[in-house]
Amino acid sequence: MIFHKIMRQGYLLTGIFSCLLTAGYAQEQEQKQEQPQERTNERPATIDSIDVVRDYRPILADAVKIRQSPDMSNKRQYQPELTYNILDKKLDINTGTKRLTIQEMPFTRTQTPSNNYAKIGAGNLGTLLGEVYLSSDYWVDTRVGGYVKHLNQQGAIEAQKFSSQQIGVFGRTILGPVTLDGELGYNRYGTRFYGLMNDAAGNNLNLDPTKQTFNDIYFTGELTSNYDEQATDAFSYSLKADAYGYSNAQATKENSFALAGYVNKQVGVFNVGANISGDFTSVKDAAYSFANNIAKVNPYIRFQGPNYNITLGAKFVAEFGDSSRTNIFPSAEIDFALVPQFAHLFGGINGDVNRTSVKELTKENPWLAALGTSNYIRNSVDRMYIFGGIKGNAGATFGYKVKAFYRRIENMPFYAIAPDAPYAFNLIYEDGDNASTIVGLEGEINVRVSEVVTLGGKLNFNEFDLQQQEEAWYTPKMRLSANARFNISDKLYIDGELLFQGQTYGLVQDPTIDLSSYAFTELSESGARKTTVPSFADLSAGAEYRATDRIGIYVRLNNMLGTNYERYLFYPRLGLNVIGGVNFSF
């Protein structure tokens, strides 16, 4: 049944489609029959020919035509009103980004540090040398360190012995606007009164050379303001303190404490300031004591320009203690750039009181006798000191300075053989009613010939016009010092030094001393004699070879000419002595 039903539906659909096709075919046949009746006069078209009846013109229907032309003068203005909401705070963008922080890196060095070293050496004449130097610059603004040194030698003459020890610690730090540095140390120097002198009969006048030892405990500290190049009205200042306790084997003691400072205020092209100091010193011996205090005030005003510097002021000096005295001295200096960086003219006039110190005297002459009523301390006074000269440089390879001066000075200290102890020296002073004069010339030069050779030297000439003393005892009129350094290679260095001193004169007041081996002149009926001390030259040289970056080998020759010259009468110096050893850097 289902099959027959489906068949009937198929027949019905087929019939409907057949009727639709028949109606469409009949309509098409009617159109074909009407067309030949309208075009009976046209000839049929062929493949190779086309007849054009009229030009083709597209024509729109009325329904799609626009009946109104556009008005080009009608412009529409579009100006929207804009509003802004400006925030008065920063946007907080929480996206995880933030300000970068610098990552601290561990401290590293580009090269091996060599701030520390140790040196050991030995040589003839029983020479032993040892040095240790330690320093730390781990901090950028602070430096601390310390050192220990030892040297001893023994000459060919009996009791001709020398020994020196030094130990000290130091530090320096920058604290914002100021710099603070200081040093604390101890120095010891030992020798003997080994002078060789005989009487007219040939008997030794120094049978038992006495030991001499100097002990020096010292401290120095300074606070200084840091210079600000940008400040046009800078205020600078400094404060310095020095103290020491000095003694020798003869129970002579000298204690000193000094404070010094300066203040300076820049006002345009002017500088106004003052130097102030106070020195408090006491000297004691078995039979002698002396309080020697000095206060100084030096106000000034300085005119400073690009090529000149003029300072005008005065110096007030007051001595007080066991003796008192007040002096006022002029103080003026000028520096003018004749040829900037190449030649500067300079000059000045001033005066001062020079403290006579046992410490400084015995550094110069360690065979000074004990102090007493006939051997006492007195300060010298520069009544007038006038100087002038020229200085300059030519780049970094040549520098020079020439200065001439004139000094009027009172109470100059000199040395003379003590009458009661011919192996020691007493102090004598040029203390006439009028000041003595010194006319001098100084010259200094430094030359860098090349990367290999460096030369330097200093020359002094002095002419004395004394009122009381016959000569400026043991003070040379001519003195020359020169040095040279040769960098042969990165590992080998050679240096040399030359010291030349013209002849000097010594005073012998004891008539029993034999001077047959010296040139001398009688000065008075008392037996005082002026003795000539010959000139001398001391040539020294040294070499160092750097075997590695850490280890070096060195050798040094002192007094290469081998002359037993005398700086002071009856005290010959050491002859040729050689020191060699090794130094270590770490």
PDB file of N, CA, C and O in Angstrom, residues 375-401:
ATOM      1  N   ASN A 375     125.867  77.810  78.304  1.00  0.00           N
ATOM      2  CA  ASN A 375     125.334  77.195  77.087  1.00  0.00           C
ATOM      3  C   ASN A 375     123.806  77.239  77.192  1.00  0.00           C
ATOM      4  O   ASN A 375     123.191  76.349  77.762  1.00  0.00           O
ATOM      5  N   TYR A 376     123.198  78.264  76.646  1.00  0.00           N
ATOM      6  CA  TYR A 376     121.801  78.549  76.914  1.00  0.00           C
ATOM      7  C   TYR A 376     121.048  78.789  75.609  1.00  0.00           C
ATOM      8  O   TYR A 376     121.628  78.882  74.522  1.00  0.00           O
ATOM      9  N   ILE A 377     119.734  78.923  75.742  1.00  0.00           N
ATOM     10  CA  ILE A 377     118.840  79.077  74.599  1.00  0.00           C
ATOM     11  C   ILE A 377     118.462  80.544  74.433  1.00  0.00           C
ATOM     12  O   ILE A 377     118.117  81.232  75.396  1.00  0.00           O
ATOM     13  N   ARG A 378     118.518  81.011  73.179  1.00  0.00           N
ATOM     14  CA  ARG A 378     118.116  82.370  72.848  1.00  0.00           C
ATOM     15  C   ARG A 378     117.536  82.362  71.435  1.00  0.00           C
ATOM     16  O   ARG A 378     118.086  81.738  70.533  1.00  0.00           O
ATOM     17  N   ASN A 379     116.442  83.057  71.230  1.00  0.00           N
ATOM     18  CA  ASN A 379     115.806  83.116  69.922  1.00  0.00           C
ATOM     19  C   ASN A 379     116.494  84.143  69.038  1.00  0.00           C
ATOM     20  O   ASN A 379     116.949  85.181  69.515  1.00  0.00           O
ATOM     21  N   SER A 380     116.542  83.841  67.745  1.00  0.00           N
ATOM     22  CA  SER A 380     117.077  84.802  66.779  1.00  0.00           C
ATOM     23  C   SER A 380     115.933  85.606  66.177  1.00  0.00           C
ATOM     24  O   SER A 380     114.774  85.155  66.156  1.00  0.00           O
ATOM     25  N   VAL A 381     116.259  86.793  65.668  1.00  0.00           N
ATOM     26  CA  VAL A 381     115.242  87.713  65.151  1.00  0.00           C
ATOM     27  C   VAL A 381     115.649  88.178  63.762  1.00  0.00           C
ATOM     28  O   VAL A 381     116.751  88.713  63.574  1.00  0.00           O
ATOM     29  N   ASP A 382     114.758  87.966  62.809  1.00  0.00           N
ATOM     30  CA  ASP A 382     114.931  88.527  61.469  1.00  0.00           C
ATOM     31  C   ASP A 382     114.338  89.929  61.468  1.00  0.00           C
ATOM     32  O   ASP A 382     113.121  90.096  61.342  1.00  0.00           O
ATOM     33  N   ARG A 383     115.205  90.944  61.607  1.00  0.00           N
ATOM     34  CA  ARG A 383     114.713  92.315  61.608  1.00  0.00           C
ATOM     35  C   ARG A 383     114.163  92.713  60.251  1.00  0.00           C
ATOM     36  O   ARG A 383     113.178  93.454  60.162  1.00  0.00           O
ATOM     37  N   MET A 384     114.774  92.216  59.218  1.00  0.00           N
ATOM     38  CA  MET A 384     114.302  92.510  57.866  1.00  0.00           C
ATOM     39  C   MET A 384     114.745  91.381  56.940  1.00  0.00           C
ATOM     40  O   MET A 384     115.902  90.958  56.969  1.00  0.00           O
ATOM     41  N   TYR A 385     113.811  90.935  56.170  1.00  0.00           N
ATOM     42  CA  TYR A 385     114.097  89.880  55.190  1.00  0.00           C
ATOM     43  C   TYR A 385     113.460  90.302  53.873  1.00  0.00           C
ATOM     44  O   TYR A 385     112.233  90.302  53.730  1.00  0.00           O
ATOM     45  N   ILE A 386     114.298  90.691  52.930  1.00  0.00           N
ATOM     46  CA  ILE A 386     113.841  91.135  51.605  1.00  0.00           C
ATOM     47  C   ILE A 386     114.277  90.085  50.588  1.00  0.00           C
ATOM     48  O   ILE A 386     115.448  89.674  50.577  1.00  0.00           O
ATOM     49  N   PHE A 387     113.352  89.686  49.733  1.00  0.00           N
ATOM     50  CA  PHE A 387     113.674  88.663  48.739  1.00  0.00           C
ATOM     51  C   PHE A 387     112.960  88.977  47.438  1.00  0.00           C
ATOM     52  O   PHE A 387     111.958  89.708  47.402  1.00  0.00           O
ATOM     53  N   GLY A 388     113.459  88.411  46.375  1.00  0.00           N
ATOM     54  CA  GLY A 388     112.853  88.575  45.058  1.00  0.00           C
ATOM     55  C   GLY A 388     113.502  87.636  44.069  1.00  0.00           C
ATOM     56  O   GLY A 388     114.641  87.178  44.259  1.00  0.00           O
ATOM     57  N   GLY A 389     112.775  87.341  42.997  1.00  0.00           N
ATOM     58  CA  GLY A 389     113.334  86.436  42.013  1.00  0.00           C
ATOM     59  C   GLY A 389     112.354  86.136  40.901  1.00  0.00           C
ATOM     60  O   GLY A 389     111.358  86.834  40.698  1.00  0.00           O
ATOM     61  N   ILE A 390     112.637  85.060  40.210  1.00  0.00           N
ATOM     62  CA  ILE A 390     111.822  84.614  39.081  1.00  0.00           C
ATOM     63  C   ILE A 390     111.687  83.106  39.156  1.00  0.00           C
ATOM     64  O   ILE A 390     112.615  82.399  39.559  1.00  0.00           O
ATOM     65  N   LYS A 391     110.522  82.620  38.778  1.00  0.00           N
ATOM     66  CA  LYS A 391     110.266  81.189  38.780  1.00  0.00           C
ATOM     67  C   LYS A 391     109.322  80.867  37.632  1.00  0.00           C
ATOM     68  O   LYS A 391     108.629  81.745  37.106  1.00  0.00           O
ATOM     69  N   GLY A 392     109.286  79.610  37.251  1.00  0.00           N
ATOM     70  CA  GLY A 392     108.388  79.208  36.173  1.00  0.00           C
ATOM     71  C   GLY A 392     108.662  77.800  35.728  1.00  0.00           C
ATOM     72  O   GLY A 392     109.444  77.055  36.335  1.00  0.00           O
ATOM     73  N   ASN A 393     108.028  77.426  34.642  1.00  0.00           N
ATOM     74  CA  ASN A 393     108.211  76.095  34.083  1.00  0.00           C
ATOM     75  C   ASN A 393     107.870  76.125  32.610  1.00  0.00           C
ATOM     76  O   ASN A 393     107.222  77.051  32.123  1.00  0.00           O
ATOM     77  N   ALA A 394     108.316  75.110  31.936  1.00  0.00           N
ATOM     78  CA  ALA A 394     107.985  74.906  30.531  1.00  0.00           C
ATOM     79  C   ALA A 394     107.356  73.529  30.405  1.00  0.00           C
ATOM     80  O   ALA A 394     108.045  72.525  30.220  1.00  0.00           O
ATOM     81  N   GLY A 395     106.047  73.492  30.575  1.00  0.00           N
ATOM     82  CA  GLY A 395     105.359  72.215  30.556  1.00  0.00           C
ATOM     83  C   GLY A 395     105.691  71.408  31.790  1.00  0.00           C
ATOM     84  O   GLY A 395     105.974  71.931  32.863  1.00  0.00           O
ATOM     85  N   ALA A 396     105.681  70.095  31.625  1.00  0.00           N
ATOM     86  CA  ALA A 396     105.966  69.193  32.739  1.00  0.00           C
ATOM     87  C   ALA A 396     107.405  68.696  32.720  1.00  0.00           C
ATOM     88  O   ALA A 396     107.768  67.827  33.501  1.00  0.00           O
ATOM     89  N   THR A 397     108.242  69.266  31.856  1.00  0.00           N
ATOM     90  CA  THR A 397     109.601  68.745  31.700  1.00  0.00           C
ATOM     91  C   THR A 397     110.680  69.683  32.224  1.00  0.00           C
ATOM     92  O   THR A 397     111.828  69.264  32.360  1.00  0.00           O
ATOM     93  N   PHE A 398     110.333  70.932  32.538  1.00  0.00           N
ATOM     94  CA  PHE A 398     111.363  71.879  32.964  1.00  0.00           C
ATOM     95  C   PHE A 398     110.770  72.873  33.960  1.00  0.00           C
ATOM     96  O   PHE A 398     109.750  73.509  33.688  1.00  0.00           O
ATOM     97  N   GLY A 399     111.385  72.982  35.125  1.00  0.00           N
ATOM     98  CA  GLY A 399     110.976  73.941  36.133  1.00  0.00           C
ATOM     99  C   GLY A 399     112.192  74.585  36.760  1.00  0.00           C
ATOM    100  O   GLY A 399     113.250  73.959  36.895  1.00  0.00           O
ATOM    101  N   TYR A 400     112.057  75.842  37.155  1.00  0.00           N
ATOM    102  CA  TYR A 400     113.207  76.561  37.697  1.00  0.00           C
ATOM    103  C   TYR A 400     112.752  77.606  38.696  1.00  0.00           C
ATOM    104  O   TYR A 400     111.582  78.017  38.724  1.00  0.00           O
ATOM    105  N   LYS A 401     113.690  78.038  39.545  1.00  0.00           N
ATOM    106  CA  LYS A 401     113.443  79.106  40.504  1.00  0.00           C
ATOM    107  C   LYS A 401     114.775  79.728  40.880  1.00  0.00           C
ATOM    108  O   LYS A 401     115.731  79.018  41.224  1.00  0.00           O
TER     109      LYS A 401
END
